[in-house]
Amino acid sequence: MKANHRRPIALSLDTLLRISAKIGIYRALTFLFEDEAQGMLWLKGIHKSPHFAGNSPLRSMLEGGLNGLMSVRRYLDAWCSGNLDSGTHGDIFEPVAERDLIFI
């Protein structure tokens, strides 16, 4: 193994994109949920959002290949920024407005 001998290795673009998507999904889940159990519940749960068509995000990731991974990551990135529904109740987040800001 090249890595065991500290020699350079090359990863394919597909592998790098999959690693990036998984890290992004993990980071978004830790940002959005108080603990890992809540994040896993969301990931495994059935969602009413048209984005998941009544399936779980995990199923989208497993059955959709790279496109499924990237789709879940984009969804979570948008949710983190307040631009998508929560996927739990079909509620739509409103974009953050100036009236929402609190200065301390």
Tab-separated table of N, CA and C in Angstrom, residues 7-97:
chain	number	residue	atom	x	y	z
A	7	ARG	N	3.937	7.076	0.375
A	7	ARG	CA	4.173	7.442	-1.020
A	7	ARG	C	2.927	8.148	-1.544
A	8	PRO	N	3.092	9.021	-2.499
A	8	PRO	CA	1.933	9.736	-3.056
A	8	PRO	C	0.923	8.769	-3.677
A	9	ILE	N	-0.331	9.090	-3.496
A	9	ILE	CA	-1.386	8.309	-4.131
A	9	ILE	C	-2.277	9.272	-4.911
A	10	ALA	N	-2.934	8.740	-5.896
A	10	ALA	CA	-3.863	9.545	-6.692
A	10	ALA	C	-5.255	8.938	-6.567
A	11	LEU	N	-6.206	9.774	-6.240
A	11	LEU	CA	-7.597	9.343	-6.156
A	11	LEU	C	-8.348	9.880	-7.360
A	12	SER	N	-9.288	9.095	-7.843
A	12	SER	CA	-10.074	9.525	-8.992
A	12	SER	C	-10.995	10.677	-8.591
A	13	LEU	N	-11.441	11.424	-9.578
A	13	LEU	CA	-12.375	12.522	-9.333
A	13	LEU	C	-13.641	11.996	-8.667
A	14	ASP	N	-14.137	10.856	-9.110
A	14	ASP	CA	-15.335	10.254	-8.534
A	14	ASP	C	-15.134	9.998	-7.036
A	15	THR	N	-13.988	9.435	-6.675
A	15	THR	CA	-13.702	9.152	-5.262
A	15	THR	C	-13.618	10.437	-4.455
A	16	LEU	N	-12.938	11.442	-4.992
A	16	LEU	CA	-12.819	12.718	-4.288
A	16	LEU	C	-14.174	13.392	-4.102
A	17	LEU	N	-15.024	13.335	-5.118
A	17	LEU	CA	-16.361	13.919	-4.992
A	17	LEU	C	-17.196	13.189	-3.949
A	18	ARG	N	-17.095	11.864	-3.903
A	18	ARG	CA	-17.836	11.091	-2.899
A	18	ARG	C	-17.359	11.418	-1.487
A	19	ILE	N	-16.058	11.532	-1.306
A	19	ILE	CA	-15.511	11.898	0.004
A	19	ILE	C	-15.996	13.284	0.399
A	20	SER	N	-15.926	14.226	-0.534
A	20	SER	CA	-16.372	15.589	-0.267
A	20	SER	C	-17.852	15.628	0.104
A	21	ALA	N	-18.686	14.889	-0.637
A	21	ALA	CA	-20.122	14.870	-0.359
A	21	ALA	C	-20.395	14.311	1.028
A	22	LYS	N	-19.732	13.229	1.393
A	22	LYS	CA	-19.960	12.611	2.704
A	22	LYS	C	-19.507	13.520	3.834
A	23	ILE	N	-18.378	14.180	3.662
A	23	ILE	CA	-17.920	15.119	4.691
A	23	ILE	C	-18.897	16.293	4.806
A	24	GLY	N	-19.356	16.808	3.682
A	24	GLY	CA	-20.323	17.909	3.698
A	24	GLY	C	-21.630	17.523	4.355
A	25	ILE	N	-22.105	16.311	4.088
A	25	ILE	CA	-23.342	15.817	4.707
A	25	ILE	C	-23.156	15.698	6.214
A	26	TYR	N	-22.046	15.135	6.629
A	26	TYR	CA	-21.774	14.988	8.063
A	26	TYR	C	-21.720	16.360	8.747
A	27	ARG	N	-20.994	17.294	8.154
A	27	ARG	CA	-20.872	18.624	8.758
A	27	ARG	C	-22.221	19.326	8.839
A	28	ALA	N	-23.032	19.208	7.796
A	28	ALA	CA	-24.355	19.844	7.809
A	28	ALA	C	-25.234	19.232	8.891
A	29	LEU	N	-25.197	17.909	9.018
A	29	LEU	CA	-26.020	17.251	10.042
A	29	LEU	C	-25.591	17.674	11.440
A	30	THR	N	-24.284	17.820	11.676
A	30	THR	CA	-23.827	18.251	13.004
A	30	THR	C	-24.175	19.716	13.257
A	31	PHE	N	-24.308	20.501	12.202
A	31	PHE	CA	-24.712	21.895	12.339
A	31	PHE	C	-26.205	22.011	12.629
A	32	LEU	N	-27.008	21.195	11.951
A	32	LEU	CA	-28.458	21.310	12.025
A	32	LEU	C	-29.083	20.637	13.243
A	33	PHE	N	-28.446	19.605	13.763
A	33	PHE	CA	-29.046	18.817	14.835
A	33	PHE	C	-28.175	18.832	16.080
A	34	GLU	N	-28.846	18.801	17.238
A	34	GLU	CA	-28.144	18.875	18.510
A	34	GLU	C	-27.265	17.664	18.782
A	35	ASP	N	-27.713	16.499	18.351
A	35	ASP	CA	-26.900	15.314	18.573
A	35	ASP	C	-26.974	14.368	17.378
A	36	GLU	N	-26.079	13.411	17.366
A	36	GLU	CA	-25.960	12.495	16.235
A	36	GLU	C	-27.239	11.691	16.006
A	37	ALA	N	-27.920	11.319	17.094
A	37	ALA	CA	-29.142	10.523	16.967
A	37	ALA	C	-30.221	11.278	16.182
A	38	GLN	N	-30.346	12.576	16.423
A	38	GLN	CA	-31.333	13.373	15.689
A	38	GLN	C	-30.975	13.441	14.207
A	39	GLY	N	-29.694	13.622	13.923
A	39	GLY	CA	-29.246	13.660	12.534
A	39	GLY	C	-29.513	12.340	11.822
A	40	MET	N	-29.266	11.239	12.490
A	40	MET	CA	-29.506	9.925	11.894
A	40	MET	C	-30.998	9.679	11.705
A	41	LEU	N	-31.803	10.166	12.634
A	41	LEU	CA	-33.251	10.038	12.492
A	41	LEU	C	-33.720	10.778	11.241
A	42	TRP	N	-33.205	11.983	11.022
A	42	TRP	CA	-33.563	12.734	9.818
A	42	TRP	C	-33.078	12.007	8.571
A	43	LEU	N	-31.857	11.511	8.609
A	43	LEU	CA	-31.259	10.866	7.445
A	43	LEU	C	-32.011	9.602	7.040
A	44	LYS	N	-32.525	8.872	8.021
A	44	LYS	CA	-33.213	7.605	7.753
A	44	LYS	C	-34.721	7.770	7.585
A	45	GLY	N	-35.246	8.931	7.948
A	45	GLY	CA	-36.690	9.147	7.935
A	45	GLY	C	-37.258	9.384	6.547
A	46	ILE	N	-38.536	9.074	6.414
A	46	ILE	CA	-39.265	9.335	5.174
A	46	ILE	C	-39.656	10.814	5.177
A	47	HIS	N	-39.472	11.495	4.041
A	47	HIS	CA	-39.723	12.932	3.976
A	47	HIS	C	-40.780	13.266	2.934
A	48	LYS	N	-41.595	14.248	3.282
A	48	LYS	CA	-42.655	14.705	2.385
A	48	LYS	C	-42.132	15.662	1.328
A	49	SER	N	-40.949	16.179	1.521
A	49	SER	CA	-40.382	17.130	0.576
A	49	SER	C	-40.346	16.533	-0.825
A	50	PRO	N	-40.732	17.300	-1.822
A	50	PRO	CA	-40.662	16.804	-3.209
A	50	PRO	C	-39.248	16.380	-3.594
A	51	HIS	N	-38.279	16.932	-2.905
A	51	HIS	CA	-36.886	16.601	-3.193
A	51	HIS	C	-36.600	15.111	-2.989
A	52	PHE	N	-37.264	14.508	-2.005
A	52	PHE	CA	-37.019	13.092	-1.698
A	52	PHE	C	-38.156	12.183	-2.139
A	53	ALA	N	-39.232	12.744	-2.621
A	53	ALA	CA	-40.359	11.978	-3.177
A	53	ALA	C	-40.829	10.856	-2.250
A	54	GLY	N	-40.962	11.170	-0.971
A	54	GLY	CA	-41.464	10.179	-0.026
A	54	GLY	C	-40.446	9.147	0.415
A	55	ASN	N	-39.189	9.334	0.081
A	55	ASN	CA	-38.128	8.417	0.500
A	55	ASN	C	-37.254	9.074	1.552
A	56	SER	N	-36.328	8.320	2.072
A	56	SER	CA	-35.374	8.877	3.022
A	56	SER	C	-34.155	9.410	2.269
A	57	PRO	N	-33.486	10.410	2.841
A	57	PRO	CA	-32.244	10.881	2.232
A	57	PRO	C	-31.209	9.753	2.130
A	58	LEU	N	-31.178	8.880	3.121
A	58	LEU	CA	-30.238	7.765	3.079
A	58	LEU	C	-30.490	6.884	1.862
A	59	ARG	N	-31.744	6.623	1.579
A	59	ARG	CA	-32.076	5.815	0.400
A	59	ARG	C	-31.633	6.521	-0.874
A	60	SER	N	-31.835	7.836	-0.923
A	60	SER	CA	-31.370	8.614	-2.076
A	60	SER	C	-29.867	8.481	-2.247
A	61	MET	N	-29.141	8.508	-1.123
A	61	MET	CA	-27.692	8.393	-1.176
A	61	MET	C	-27.249	7.006	-1.632
A	62	LEU	N	-27.905	5.981	-1.121
A	62	LEU	CA	-27.506	4.608	-1.436
A	62	LEU	C	-27.899	4.189	-2.844
A	63	GLU	N	-29.073	4.605	-3.277
A	63	GLU	CA	-29.558	4.172	-4.590
A	63	GLU	C	-29.189	5.130	-5.712
A	64	GLY	N	-28.853	6.364	-5.363
A	64	GLY	CA	-28.591	7.363	-6.386
A	64	GLY	C	-27.135	7.533	-6.761
A	65	GLY	N	-26.251	6.770	-6.127
A	65	GLY	CA	-24.832	6.894	-6.438
A	65	GLY	C	-24.316	8.289	-6.133
A	66	LEU	N	-23.374	8.731	-6.937
A	66	LEU	CA	-22.782	10.054	-6.737
A	66	LEU	C	-23.833	11.149	-6.832
A	67	ASN	N	-24.759	11.029	-7.782
A	67	ASN	CA	-25.820	12.039	-7.906
A	67	ASN	C	-26.675	12.097	-6.646
A	68	GLY	N	-26.979	10.951	-6.055
A	68	GLY	CA	-27.757	10.924	-4.826
A	68	GLY	C	-27.019	11.580	-3.678
A	69	LEU	N	-25.726	11.291	-3.543
A	69	LEU	CA	-24.910	11.917	-2.497
A	69	LEU	C	-24.871	13.430	-2.663
A	70	MET	N	-24.610	13.869	-3.878
A	70	MET	CA	-24.507	15.303	-4.132
A	70	MET	C	-25.851	15.996	-3.944
A	71	SER	N	-26.924	15.318	-4.281
A	71	SER	CA	-28.255	15.887	-4.116
A	71	SER	C	-28.569	16.116	-2.634
A	72	VAL	N	-28.263	15.128	-1.798
A	72	VAL	CA	-28.501	15.280	-0.356
A	72	VAL	C	-27.605	16.379	0.198
A	73	ARG	N	-26.365	16.418	-0.259
A	73	ARG	CA	-25.471	17.467	0.224
A	73	ARG	C	-25.980	18.856	-0.163
A	74	ARG	N	-26.400	19.027	-1.412
A	74	ARG	CA	-26.928	20.331	-1.840
A	74	ARG	C	-28.169	20.708	-1.039
A	75	TYR	N	-29.030	19.729	-0.765
A	75	TYR	CA	-30.241	19.979	0.012
A	75	TYR	C	-29.865	20.488	1.412
A	76	LEU	N	-28.934	19.770	2.065
A	76	LEU	CA	-28.528	20.168	3.409
A	76	LEU	C	-27.818	21.519	3.416
A	77	ASP	N	-26.992	21.772	2.405
A	77	ASP	CA	-26.326	23.080	2.320
A	77	ASP	C	-27.359	24.201	2.200
A	78	ALA	N	-28.379	23.974	1.386
A	78	ALA	CA	-29.433	24.977	1.234
A	78	ALA	C	-30.214	25.133	2.533
A	79	TRP	N	-30.485	24.023	3.215
A	79	TRP	CA	-31.201	24.084	4.487
A	79	TRP	C	-30.390	24.870	5.507
A	80	CYS	N	-29.081	24.622	5.562
A	80	CYS	CA	-28.218	25.345	6.505
A	80	CYS	C	-28.269	26.846	6.264
A	81	SER	N	-28.443	27.231	5.008
A	81	SER	CA	-28.494	28.656	4.691
A	81	SER	C	-29.919	29.216	4.726
A	82	GLY	N	-30.903	28.367	5.067
A	82	GLY	CA	-32.276	28.830	5.214
A	82	GLY	C	-33.043	28.953	3.916
A	83	ASN	N	-32.650	28.199	2.901
A	83	ASN	CA	-33.292	28.349	1.600
A	83	ASN	C	-34.195	27.195	1.188
A	84	LEU	N	-34.371	26.202	2.025
A	84	LEU	CA	-35.226	25.067	1.661
A	84	LEU	C	-36.116	24.658	2.814
A	85	ASP	N	-37.093	23.788	2.494
A	85	ASP	CA	-37.957	23.268	3.557
A	85	ASP	C	-37.159	22.320	4.430
A	86	SER	N	-37.645	22.082	5.617
A	86	SER	CA	-36.926	21.271	6.591
A	86	SER	C	-36.942	19.796	6.250
A	87	GLY	N	-37.841	19.361	5.389
A	87	GLY	CA	-37.913	17.951	5.051
A	87	GLY	C	-38.657	17.133	6.085
A	88	THR	N	-39.105	17.764	7.160
A	88	THR	CA	-39.796	17.009	8.195
A	88	THR	C	-41.296	17.243	8.159
A	89	HIS	N	-41.709	18.468	7.912
A	89	HIS	CA	-43.134	18.777	7.905
A	89	HIS	C	-43.569	19.452	6.610
A	90	GLY	N	-42.643	19.605	5.690
A	90	GLY	CA	-42.974	20.284	4.450
A	90	GLY	C	-43.055	21.787	4.600
A	91	ASP	N	-42.615	22.313	5.748
A	91	ASP	CA	-42.624	23.755	5.957
A	91	ASP	C	-41.542	24.391	5.097
A	92	ILE	N	-41.782	25.601	4.679
A	92	ILE	CA	-40.804	26.327	3.886
A	92	ILE	C	-40.140	27.364	4.784
A	93	PHE	N	-38.815	27.350	4.801
A	93	PHE	CA	-38.083	28.363	5.537
A	93	PHE	C	-38.147	29.669	4.764
A	94	GLU	N	-38.319	30.751	5.483
A	94	GLU	CA	-38.214	32.058	4.863
A	94	GLU	C	-36.757	32.475	4.931
A	95	PRO	N	-36.275	33.181	3.921
A	95	PRO	CA	-34.905	33.681	3.986
A	95	PRO	C	-34.747	34.601	5.191
A	96	VAL	N	-33.555	34.636	5.741
A	96	VAL	CA	-33.279	35.505	6.872
A	96	VAL	C	-33.398	36.949	6.407
A	97	ALA	N	-34.120	37.740	7.198
A	97	ALA	CA	-34.315	39.155	6.879
A	97	ALA	C	-33.632	40.007	7.945
